[in-house]
Short mmCIF file of C-alpha atoms and ligand atoms in Angstrom, two decimals:
data_model
loop_
_atom_site.label_atom_id
_atom_site.label_comp_id
_atom_site.label_asym_id
_atom_site.label_seq_id
_atom_site.Cartn_x
_atom_site.Cartn_y
_atom_site.Cartn_z
CA MET K 1 -8.23 -0.46 11.39
CA LEU K 2 -4.27 -2.26 12.75
CA GLU K 3 -2.24 -4.27 9.44
CA THR K 4 1.77 -5.12 8.45
CA GLN K 5 2.70 -5.32 4.97
CA ASN K 6 6.01 -7.71 4.41
CA LEU K 7 7.00 -7.16 8.09
CA ARG K 8 10.42 -8.63 8.17
CA ALA K 9 12.38 -7.99 11.57
CA GLY K 10 14.90 -9.32 13.64
CA TYR K 11 17.47 -8.83 15.88
CA GLY K 12 21.01 -7.40 15.07
CA HIS K 13 22.08 -9.69 11.65
CA ILE K 14 19.61 -12.15 12.64
CA THR K 15 16.16 -11.73 10.94
CA VAL K 16 13.27 -13.70 12.41
CA LEU K 17 9.78 -12.49 10.70
CA TRP K 18 10.42 -12.93 7.64
CA ASP K 19 7.58 -10.35 5.05
CA LEU K 20 4.57 -10.79 6.86
CA SER K 21 1.50 -9.31 5.45
CA LEU K 22 -1.43 -10.00 8.55
CA THR K 23 -4.69 -7.75 9.62
CA PHE K 24 -5.85 -7.36 13.03
CA ARG K 25 -9.71 -6.22 12.26
CA GLU K 26 -10.85 -3.77 14.64
CA GLY K 27 -13.55 -3.94 18.52
CA ALA K 28 -11.68 -7.98 17.48
CA LEU K 29 -10.22 -9.85 19.24
CA THR K 30 -6.83 -12.29 16.49
CA ALA K 31 -5.36 -15.49 18.11
CA ILE K 32 -1.50 -15.35 17.29
CA VAL K 33 -0.62 -19.45 18.04
CA GLY K 34 2.58 -20.78 17.07
CA PRO K 35 5.22 -22.68 18.34
CA ASN K 36 8.05 -20.85 21.15
CA GLY K 37 10.76 -19.30 19.07
CA ALA K 38 8.16 -18.55 16.27
CA GLY K 39 8.23 -15.31 16.43
CA LYS K 40 5.70 -14.28 18.67
CA THR K 41 6.96 -11.82 20.93
CA THR K 42 8.74 -9.98 17.67
CA LEU K 43 6.13 -9.32 15.90
CA LEU K 44 4.68 -8.06 19.17
CA ARG K 45 7.30 -5.59 20.11
CA ALA K 46 7.72 -5.04 16.35
CA LEU K 47 4.16 -3.77 16.61
CA THR K 48 4.75 -1.20 19.87
CA GLY K 49 8.22 0.06 18.30
CA LEU K 50 9.97 -1.29 20.49
CA ILE K 51 12.54 -2.45 17.32
CA PRO K 52 13.16 -1.98 14.11
CA TYR K 53 11.66 -3.04 11.15
CA GLU K 54 11.39 -3.41 7.57
CA GLY K 55 7.92 -2.84 5.50
CA ARG K 56 4.73 -0.84 6.96
CA ILE K 57 2.62 -1.18 9.72
CA LEU K 58 -0.75 1.00 9.59
CA LEU K 59 -2.24 2.37 12.26
CA GLY K 60 -5.95 3.41 10.27
CA GLY K 61 -4.19 3.86 6.89
CA GLN K 62 -1.11 5.98 8.51
CA PRO K 63 2.10 4.22 9.10
CA LEU K 64 3.47 3.78 12.25
CA ALA K 65 7.12 3.92 11.20
CA GLY K 66 9.58 6.66 13.92
CA ARG K 67 6.58 6.10 16.33
CA LYS K 68 8.00 6.18 19.60
CA THR K 69 6.79 3.67 22.32
CA TRP K 70 5.06 5.65 24.86
CA ASP K 71 4.07 7.97 22.47
CA LEU K 72 1.69 4.66 20.64
CA ALA K 73 0.50 4.10 24.07
CA ALA K 74 -0.65 7.17 24.12
CA GLN K 75 -2.86 6.27 20.72
CA GLY K 76 -4.26 4.06 22.54
CA LEU K 77 -2.16 0.84 21.50
CA VAL K 78 -0.23 -1.24 24.89
CA MET K 79 1.46 -3.80 25.19
CA VAL K 80 0.84 -6.36 28.32
CA PRO K 81 4.42 -8.24 27.92
CA GLU K 82 5.28 -11.44 28.53
CA GLY K 83 6.44 -12.87 32.01
CA ARG K 84 4.26 -10.01 33.21
CA LEU K 85 6.74 -8.01 34.31
CA VAL K 86 5.78 -6.40 37.39
CA PHE K 87 8.03 -3.82 39.66
CA ARG K 88 8.55 -6.28 41.87
CA ASP K 89 9.25 -3.80 44.72
CA MET K 90 6.42 -0.92 44.00
CA SER K 91 3.05 -1.69 45.29
CA VAL K 92 0.68 -3.38 43.48
CA GLU K 93 -1.15 0.44 42.80
CA GLU K 94 1.88 1.69 42.53
CA ASN K 95 2.72 -1.04 39.04
CA LEU K 96 -1.06 0.73 38.41
CA CYS K 97 0.18 3.70 38.55
CA LEU K 98 2.16 3.40 36.02
CA GLY K 99 -0.10 2.75 33.80
CA ALA K 100 -1.56 6.47 33.79
CA TYR K 101 1.79 7.10 32.38
CA PRO K 102 0.16 8.45 29.38
CA LYS K 103 -1.15 12.51 28.71
CA ARG K 104 -4.39 11.62 28.39
CA CYS K 105 -5.18 8.99 31.26
CA ARG K 106 -3.68 11.01 34.68
CA GLY K 107 -6.02 13.47 35.31
CA ASP K 108 -8.26 10.31 35.73
CA VAL K 109 -6.21 8.36 37.34
CA SER K 110 -8.78 6.86 40.84
CA ALA K 111 -11.22 6.18 37.68
CA GLY K 112 -8.86 4.15 36.07
CA LEU K 113 -7.83 2.99 39.46
CA ASP K 114 -11.85 1.50 39.73
CA ARG K 115 -12.30 0.18 37.17
CA VAL K 116 -9.80 -2.55 37.07
CA TYR K 117 -10.41 -2.89 40.47
CA ALA K 118 -13.81 -3.97 39.52
CA LEU K 119 -13.03 -5.74 37.23
CA PHE K 120 -9.96 -7.25 39.63
CA PRO K 121 -11.41 -6.93 42.90
CA ARG K 122 -8.24 -9.19 44.36
CA LEU K 123 -6.18 -6.54 43.76
CA ARG K 124 -8.44 -4.16 45.66
CA GLU K 125 -7.31 -6.23 48.66
CA ARG K 126 -3.72 -6.64 47.36
CA ARG K 127 -3.45 -3.55 46.39
CA THR K 128 -0.06 -1.90 49.24
CA GLN K 129 1.04 -5.52 49.71
CA ALA K 130 5.04 -5.00 46.61
CA ALA K 131 3.95 -6.43 44.00
CA GLY K 132 6.57 -9.18 44.60
CA SER K 133 5.11 -10.83 46.52
CA LEU K 134 2.41 -11.69 44.50
CA SER K 135 1.80 -15.25 43.06
CA GLY K 136 1.73 -15.56 39.08
CA GLY K 137 -2.01 -14.93 38.72
CA GLU K 138 -2.29 -11.95 40.81
CA ALA K 139 0.22 -10.95 39.26
CA GLN K 140 -0.68 -11.88 35.82
CA MET K 141 -3.66 -9.08 36.57
CA VAL K 142 -1.51 -6.33 38.12
CA ALA K 143 0.17 -6.27 34.74
CA MET K 144 -3.13 -6.46 32.46
CA GLY K 145 -4.55 -3.84 34.87
CA ARG K 146 -1.74 -1.77 34.09
CA GLY K 147 -2.24 -1.78 30.25
CA LEU K 148 -5.51 -0.81 31.42
CA MET K 149 -4.99 1.89 33.28
CA SER K 150 -3.48 3.03 29.97
CA GLN K 151 -7.10 3.07 28.58
CA PRO K 152 -6.72 1.00 25.46
CA LYS K 153 -7.93 0.92 22.34
CA ILE K 154 -5.80 -1.90 20.74
CA LEU K 155 -4.41 -4.26 23.94
CA LEU K 156 -1.58 -6.86 23.03
CA ILE K 157 -1.68 -9.16 25.37
CA ASP K 158 1.58 -11.51 25.31
CA GLU K 159 1.14 -15.47 27.00
CA PRO K 160 -1.47 -14.07 29.06
CA SER K 161 -1.74 -18.10 30.61
CA LEU K 162 1.76 -19.27 31.28
CA GLY K 163 1.88 -20.87 34.06
CA LEU K 164 -1.15 -20.46 35.93
CA ALA K 165 -3.20 -23.59 37.01
CA PRO K 166 -6.20 -23.75 34.58
CA VAL K 167 -9.23 -21.93 37.19
CA ILE K 168 -6.75 -18.99 37.15
CA VAL K 169 -6.37 -18.91 33.24
CA ASN K 170 -10.13 -19.06 33.10
CA GLU K 171 -10.29 -15.51 35.74
CA VAL K 172 -7.39 -14.05 33.50
CA PHE K 173 -9.15 -15.48 29.68
CA SER K 174 -13.06 -13.76 31.68
CA ILE K 175 -12.24 -10.95 31.84
CA ILE K 176 -10.05 -10.37 28.53
CA ALA K 177 -13.54 -12.05 26.66
CA ARG K 178 -14.86 -8.92 28.54
CA LEU K 179 -12.82 -5.61 26.66
CA LYS K 180 -13.02 -7.57 24.00
CA GLU K 181 -16.91 -7.16 24.80
CA ALA K 182 -16.77 -3.20 25.81
CA GLY K 183 -15.04 -3.03 22.14
CA THR K 184 -11.27 -3.10 22.93
CA THR K 185 -9.27 -4.60 19.79
CA ILE K 186 -6.93 -7.27 21.38
CA LEU K 187 -4.66 -9.22 20.06
CA LEU K 188 -3.40 -12.37 22.08
CA VAL K 189 -0.30 -14.30 21.64
CA GLU K 190 -0.73 -17.44 23.24
CA GLN K 191 0.48 -21.12 22.84
CA ASN K 192 -2.90 -22.57 25.01
CA THR K 193 -4.57 -23.37 21.32
CA ARG K 194 -7.73 -24.41 22.58
CA VAL K 195 -8.27 -21.37 24.23
CA ALA K 196 -7.02 -18.90 22.00
CA LEU K 197 -9.42 -20.97 20.10
CA SER K 198 -12.08 -21.07 22.23
CA VAL K 199 -11.83 -16.30 22.61
CA ALA K 200 -10.04 -15.40 19.51
CA ASP K 201 -12.32 -13.93 16.55
CA ASP K 202 -9.58 -14.22 14.21
CA VAL K 203 -6.09 -16.80 13.73
CA HIS K 204 -3.00 -16.26 12.49
CA LEU K 205 -0.21 -18.83 12.59
CA LEU K 206 3.13 -18.65 12.70
CA ARG K 207 6.49 -21.21 12.42
CA GLY K 208 10.17 -20.26 11.46
CA GLY K 209 8.55 -16.52 11.87
CA GLN K 210 6.50 -17.40 8.79
CA VAL K 211 2.73 -16.54 8.36
CA ARG K 212 1.99 -20.76 8.06
CA LEU K 213 -2.48 -20.08 8.44
CA SER K 214 -4.47 -17.26 8.25
CA ALA K 215 -8.18 -17.43 9.16
CA PRO K 216 -11.19 -16.80 11.22
CA ALA K 217 -11.26 -18.84 14.44
CA ALA K 218 -14.76 -20.59 13.62
CA ASP K 219 -13.61 -22.33 11.02
CA ILE K 220 -9.91 -23.91 12.21
CA ALA K 221 -10.22 -27.26 13.44
CA LEU K 222 -7.86 -27.88 16.62
CA ASP K 223 -6.39 -30.92 15.11
CA ARG K 224 -5.57 -29.85 11.95
CA LEU K 225 -3.90 -26.54 14.11
CA HIS K 226 -2.25 -28.88 15.81
CA ASP K 227 -1.55 -30.27 12.78
CA LEU K 228 0.66 -27.19 10.90
CA TYR K 229 1.88 -25.94 14.56
CA PHE K 230 4.18 -29.60 14.72
CA ALA K 231 4.50 -29.70 11.11
CA ARG K 232 3.12 -33.33 10.91
CA GLU K 233 1.82 -32.26 6.88
CA ALA K 234 3.10 -30.68 4.23
CA GLU K 235 2.30 -26.99 4.54
CA THR K 236 -1.28 -26.37 2.57
CA ALA K 237 -1.82 -22.51 4.31
N1 LIG M 1 16.71 -9.71 22.32
C1 LIG M 1 17.17 -10.61 21.12
N2 LIG M 1 17.93 -11.19 21.25
C2 LIG M 1 18.52 -11.91 19.93
N3 LIG M 1 17.59 -12.31 19.08
C3 LIG M 1 15.97 -12.57 19.74
C4 LIG M 1 16.17 -11.28 21.32
N4 LIG M 1 14.60 -11.75 21.40
C5 LIG M 1 13.36 -13.34 20.58
N5 LIG M 1 15.14 -13.72 20.36
C6 LIG M 1 14.74 -14.90 18.56
O1 LIG M 1 14.47 -14.14 18.34
C7 LIG M 1 13.71 -16.30 17.95
C8 LIG M 1 11.94 -15.48 18.00
O2 LIG M 1 11.94 -14.97 18.97
P1 LIG M 1 10.39 -14.57 20.15
O3 LIG M 1 10.68 -14.21 21.00
O4 LIG M 1 9.40 -13.99 19.09
O5 LIG M 1 9.76 -16.13 20.12
P2 LIG M 1 8.16 -16.13 20.38
O6 LIG M 1 7.54 -17.11 19.61
O7 LIG M 1 7.43 -15.54 20.83
O8 LIG M 1 8.52 -17.87 21.06
P3 LIG M 1 7.74 -18.22 22.90
O9 LIG M 1 6.61 -18.88 23.03
O10 LIG M 1 9.33 -19.39 23.73
O11 LIG M 1 7.99 -16.56 24.42
C9 LIG M 1 13.96 -16.77 18.23
O12 LIG M 1 14.95 -17.94 18.16
C10 LIG M 1 15.24 -16.15 19.63
O13 LIG M 1 16.12 -16.55 20.36
MG1 LIG M 2 7.03 -15.91 23.32
#
Protein backbone atom coordinates (compact mmCIF):
# COMPACT_ATOMS: atom_id res chain seq x y z
CA MET A 1 0.00 0.00 0.00
CA LEU A 2 1.09 3.53 -0.80
CA GLU A 3 0.02 6.29 1.55
CA THR A 4 0.64 9.91 2.39
CA GLN A 5 0.48 11.36 5.89
CA ASN A 6 0.07 15.12 6.25
CA LEU A 7 1.78 15.62 2.93
CA ARG A 8 2.60 19.24 2.25
CA ALA A 9 4.37 20.27 -0.94
CA GLY A 10 4.67 23.09 -3.43
CA TYR A 11 7.14 25.18 -5.32
CA GLY A 12 9.49 27.55 -3.53
CA HIS A 13 7.45 29.51 -1.03
CA ILE A 14 4.16 28.52 -2.58
CA THR A 15 2.38 25.66 -0.85
CA VAL A 16 0.13 23.69 -3.20
CA LEU A 17 -0.75 20.57 -1.20
CA TRP A 18 -2.05 21.10 2.31
CA ASP A 19 -1.59 18.16 4.66
CA LEU A 20 -2.90 15.42 2.44
CA SER A 21 -3.48 12.07 4.12
CA LEU A 22 -4.44 9.58 1.46
CA THR A 23 -4.22 5.84 0.97
CA PHE A 24 -3.86 3.99 -2.29
CA ARG A 25 -4.81 0.36 -1.88
CA GLU A 26 -2.64 -2.33 -3.41
CA GLY A 27 -4.15 -3.79 -6.56
CA ALA A 28 -6.82 -1.08 -6.71
CA LEU A 29 -7.36 1.69 -9.21
CA THR A 30 -7.57 5.00 -7.39
CA ALA A 31 -8.76 8.01 -9.35
CA ILE A 32 -7.62 11.47 -8.34
CA VAL A 33 -10.00 14.05 -9.74
CA GLY A 34 -10.27 17.79 -9.37
CA PRO A 35 -10.25 21.04 -11.31
CA ASN A 36 -7.26 22.69 -13.00
CA GLY A 37 -4.66 23.79 -10.50
CA ALA A 38 -6.02 21.53 -7.73
CA GLY A 39 -2.58 20.01 -7.18
CA LYS A 40 -3.07 16.63 -8.87
CA THR A 41 0.17 16.68 -10.85
CA THR A 42 1.98 18.12 -7.84
CA LEU A 43 0.80 15.11 -5.81
CA LEU A 44 2.20 12.71 -8.41
CA ARG A 45 5.48 14.65 -8.45
CA ALA A 46 5.81 14.35 -4.68
CA LEU A 47 4.97 10.63 -4.81
CA THR A 48 7.71 10.04 -7.39
CA GLY A 49 10.33 12.07 -5.54
CA LEU A 50 10.46 14.89 -8.10
CA ILE A 51 9.79 17.68 -5.61
CA PRO A 52 10.57 18.05 -1.90
CA TYR A 53 7.79 17.69 0.64
CA GLU A 54 6.94 17.71 4.32
CA GLY A 55 4.98 14.97 6.01
CA ARG A 56 5.41 11.34 5.04
CA ILE A 57 5.00 9.11 2.03
CA LEU A 58 5.03 5.42 2.86
CA LEU A 59 5.32 2.46 0.51
CA GLY A 60 4.56 -0.84 2.19
CA GLY A 61 4.99 0.97 5.52
CA GLN A 62 8.48 2.25 4.61
CA PRO A 63 9.07 6.01 4.37
CA LEU A 64 10.22 7.15 0.93
CA ALA A 65 11.82 10.40 2.10
CA GLY A 66 15.02 11.16 0.24
CA ARG A 67 14.55 8.39 -2.32
CA LYS A 68 15.39 9.39 -5.87
CA THR A 69 12.94 9.12 -8.73
CA TRP A 70 15.02 6.53 -10.61
CA ASP A 71 15.43 4.51 -7.46
CA LEU A 72 11.65 4.48 -6.97
CA ALA A 73 11.15 3.48 -10.63
CA ALA A 74 13.57 0.61 -10.10
CA GLN A 75 11.34 -0.45 -7.21
CA GLY A 76 8.27 -0.38 -9.43
CA LEU A 77 6.80 3.09 -8.77
CA VAL A 78 6.48 4.53 -12.26
CA MET A 79 4.83 7.66 -13.67
CA VAL A 80 3.33 8.27 -17.09
CA PRO A 81 3.54 12.08 -17.14
CA GLU A 82 1.00 14.67 -18.12
CA GLY A 83 1.20 15.86 -21.72
CA ARG A 84 2.72 12.50 -22.79
CA LEU A 85 6.31 13.88 -22.99
CA VAL A 86 7.69 11.61 -25.67
CA PHE A 87 11.10 12.27 -27.19
CA ARG A 88 10.00 13.62 -30.53
CA ASP A 89 13.13 12.92 -32.56
CA MET A 90 13.44 9.38 -31.36
CA SER A 91 11.52 6.46 -32.83
CA VAL A 92 8.61 4.81 -31.10
CA GLU A 93 10.76 1.84 -30.21
CA GLU A 94 13.63 3.98 -28.90
CA ASN A 95 11.15 5.81 -26.67
CA LEU A 96 9.84 2.51 -25.36
CA CYS A 97 13.34 1.19 -24.70
CA LEU A 98 14.04 4.16 -22.42
CA GLY A 99 11.44 2.72 -20.08
CA ALA A 100 13.60 -0.39 -19.67
CA TYR A 101 16.26 1.71 -17.94
CA PRO A 102 15.77 0.19 -14.45
CA LYS A 103 18.44 -2.47 -14.11
CA ARG A 104 16.05 -5.32 -13.44
CA CYS A 105 14.31 -4.66 -16.82
CA ARG A 106 17.37 -4.33 -19.04
CA GLY A 107 17.89 -8.02 -19.74
CA ASP A 108 14.31 -8.38 -20.76
CA VAL A 109 13.91 -5.60 -23.34
CA SER A 110 12.62 -7.67 -26.24
CA ALA A 111 10.12 -9.49 -24.02
CA GLY A 112 9.04 -6.08 -22.70
CA LEU A 113 8.57 -4.76 -26.22
CA ASP A 114 6.51 -7.82 -27.12
CA ARG A 115 4.25 -7.22 -24.14
CA VAL A 116 3.77 -3.54 -25.03
CA TYR A 117 3.15 -4.30 -28.71
CA ALA A 118 0.59 -6.95 -27.73
CA LEU A 119 -1.32 -4.27 -25.78
CA PHE A 120 -0.82 -1.58 -28.44
CA PRO A 121 -0.59 -3.28 -31.86
CA ARG A 122 -0.55 0.14 -33.51
CA LEU A 123 2.81 0.89 -31.93
CA ARG A 124 4.34 -2.20 -33.50
CA GLU A 125 3.27 -0.93 -36.93
CA ARG A 126 4.85 2.44 -36.18
CA ARG A 127 7.90 1.29 -34.28
CA THR A 128 10.43 3.03 -36.56
CA GLN A 129 8.41 6.24 -36.89
CA ALA A 130 9.62 9.41 -35.12
CA ALA A 131 7.51 9.85 -32.01
CA GLY A 132 7.06 13.55 -32.85
CA SER A 133 4.97 12.62 -35.89
CA LEU A 134 2.45 10.48 -33.99
CA SER A 135 -1.16 11.41 -33.35
CA GLY A 136 -2.09 12.45 -29.80
CA GLY A 137 -3.59 9.05 -29.06
CA GLU A 138 -0.55 7.21 -30.38
CA ALA A 139 1.78 9.44 -28.35
CA GLN A 140 -0.28 8.61 -25.24
CA MET A 141 0.18 4.92 -26.06
CA VAL A 142 3.96 5.44 -26.34
CA ALA A 143 4.03 7.25 -22.98
CA MET A 144 2.06 4.42 -21.37
CA GLY A 145 4.11 1.77 -23.15
CA ARG A 146 7.33 3.38 -21.93
CA GLY A 147 5.99 3.24 -18.37
CA LEU A 148 5.09 -0.43 -18.80
CA MET A 149 8.61 -1.23 -20.01
CA SER A 150 9.70 -0.45 -16.43
CA GLN A 151 7.46 -3.30 -15.23
CA PRO A 152 5.60 -1.14 -12.74
CA LYS A 153 3.99 -2.46 -9.60
CA ILE A 154 2.38 0.94 -9.08
CA LEU A 155 1.60 3.00 -12.15
CA LEU A 156 0.80 6.72 -11.84
CA ILE A 157 -0.93 8.05 -14.94
CA ASP A 158 -1.52 11.79 -15.35
CA GLU A 159 -4.50 12.82 -17.51
CA PRO A 160 -4.32 10.16 -20.20
CA SER A 161 -7.54 11.32 -21.88
CA LEU A 162 -6.54 14.95 -22.36
CA GLY A 163 -7.19 16.13 -25.90
CA LEU A 164 -8.06 12.70 -27.24
CA ALA A 165 -11.09 11.74 -29.33
CA PRO A 166 -13.71 9.70 -27.42
CA VAL A 167 -12.96 6.52 -29.36
CA ILE A 168 -9.26 6.77 -28.46
CA VAL A 169 -10.13 7.55 -24.83
CA ASN A 170 -12.09 4.29 -24.74
CA GLU A 171 -9.14 2.42 -26.19
CA VAL A 172 -6.70 3.89 -23.64
CA PHE A 173 -9.07 3.15 -20.75
CA SER A 174 -9.69 -0.42 -21.83
CA ILE A 175 -5.91 -0.91 -21.60
CA ILE A 176 -5.86 0.71 -18.15
CA ALA A 177 -8.61 -1.71 -17.07
CA ARG A 178 -6.55 -4.64 -18.38
CA LEU A 179 -3.47 -3.48 -16.47
CA LYS A 180 -5.53 -3.38 -13.32
CA GLU A 181 -6.86 -6.87 -13.95
CA ALA A 182 -3.25 -8.01 -14.32
CA GLY A 183 -2.65 -6.82 -10.73
CA THR A 184 -1.03 -3.41 -11.24
CA THR A 185 -1.88 -0.82 -8.61
CA ILE A 186 -2.95 2.30 -10.50
CA LEU A 187 -3.22 5.97 -9.53
CA LEU A 188 -5.08 7.74 -12.25
CA VAL A 189 -5.35 11.51 -12.46
CA GLU A 190 -8.31 12.30 -14.63
CA GLN A 191 -10.53 15.31 -15.29
CA ASN A 192 -13.12 13.27 -17.13
CA THR A 193 -15.07 12.33 -14.00
CA ARG A 194 -17.51 10.04 -15.79
CA VAL A 195 -14.72 7.92 -17.23
CA ALA A 196 -12.78 8.05 -13.96
CA LEU A 197 -15.75 6.79 -11.93
CA SER A 198 -16.39 4.00 -14.41
CA VAL A 199 -12.95 2.42 -13.94
CA ALA A 200 -12.01 3.42 -10.38
CA ASP A 201 -12.28 1.45 -7.17
CA ASP A 202 -11.58 4.47 -4.99
CA VAL A 203 -11.83 8.19 -5.68
CA HIS A 204 -10.11 11.18 -4.09
CA LEU A 205 -11.34 14.63 -5.03
CA LEU A 206 -8.76 17.40 -4.67
CA ARG A 207 -9.51 21.08 -4.79
CA GLY A 208 -7.25 23.91 -3.66
CA GLY A 209 -4.65 21.35 -2.59
CA GLN A 210 -6.97 19.70 -0.08
CA VAL A 211 -8.97 16.49 -0.07
CA ARG A 212 -12.66 17.29 -0.47
CA LEU A 213 -13.91 13.73 -0.77
CA SER A 214 -12.46 10.24 -0.43
CA ALA A 215 -14.80 7.35 -1.08
CA PRO A 216 -15.26 4.08 -2.95
CA ALA A 217 -16.28 4.84 -6.53
CA ALA A 218 -19.39 2.69 -6.10
CA ASP A 219 -20.64 5.04 -3.37
CA ILE A 220 -20.25 8.24 -5.37
CA ALA A 221 -22.97 9.75 -7.51
CA LEU A 222 -21.66 11.74 -10.44
CA ASP A 223 -23.91 14.73 -9.57
CA ARG A 224 -22.59 14.86 -6.03
CA LEU A 225 -19.03 14.66 -7.29
CA HIS A 226 -19.67 17.52 -9.67
CA ASP A 227 -21.21 19.64 -6.90
CA LEU A 228 -18.05 19.24 -4.85
CA TYR A 229 -15.83 19.58 -7.89
CA PHE A 230 -17.29 22.93 -8.78
CA ALA A 231 -18.00 23.82 -5.14
CA ARG A 232 -21.68 24.38 -5.85
CA GLU A 233 -22.58 23.63 -2.26
CA ALA A 234 -21.22 23.98 1.24
CA GLU A 235 -18.66 21.28 1.81
CA THR A 236 -19.65 18.43 4.02
CA ALA A 237 -17.18 15.79 2.86
N1 LIG B 1 6.85 24.15 -11.60
C1 LIG B 1 6.00 24.95 -10.97
N2 LIG B 1 6.40 26.11 -10.39
C2 LIG B 1 5.53 26.92 -9.73
N3 LIG B 1 4.22 26.65 -9.58
C3 LIG B 1 3.76 25.52 -10.14
C4 LIG B 1 4.61 24.62 -10.86
N4 LIG B 1 3.85 23.58 -11.30
C5 LIG B 1 2.60 23.83 -10.88
N5 LIG B 1 2.54 24.99 -10.17
C6 LIG B 1 1.32 25.57 -9.55
O1 LIG B 1 0.82 24.65 -8.60
C7 LIG B 1 -0.60 24.62 -8.61
C8 LIG B 1 -1.06 23.17 -8.82
O2 LIG B 1 -0.61 22.75 -10.10
P1 LIG B 1 -0.80 21.27 -10.61
O3 LIG B 1 -0.05 21.16 -11.89
O4 LIG B 1 -0.45 20.31 -9.53
O5 LIG B 1 -2.38 21.22 -10.85
P2 LIG B 1 -3.27 20.10 -11.53
O6 LIG B 1 -4.32 19.73 -10.53
O7 LIG B 1 -2.42 19.01 -12.05
O8 LIG B 1 -3.95 20.93 -12.71
P3 LIG B 1 -4.30 20.49 -14.23
O9 LIG B 1 -5.61 19.77 -14.15
O10 LIG B 1 -4.45 21.81 -14.93
O11 LIG B 1 -3.18 19.65 -14.77
C9 LIG B 1 -1.03 25.55 -9.70
O12 LIG B 1 -1.41 26.76 -9.10
C10 LIG B 1 0.22 25.74 -10.55
O13 LIG B 1 0.26 27.01 -11.13
MG1 LIG C 1 -1.98 18.34 -13.93
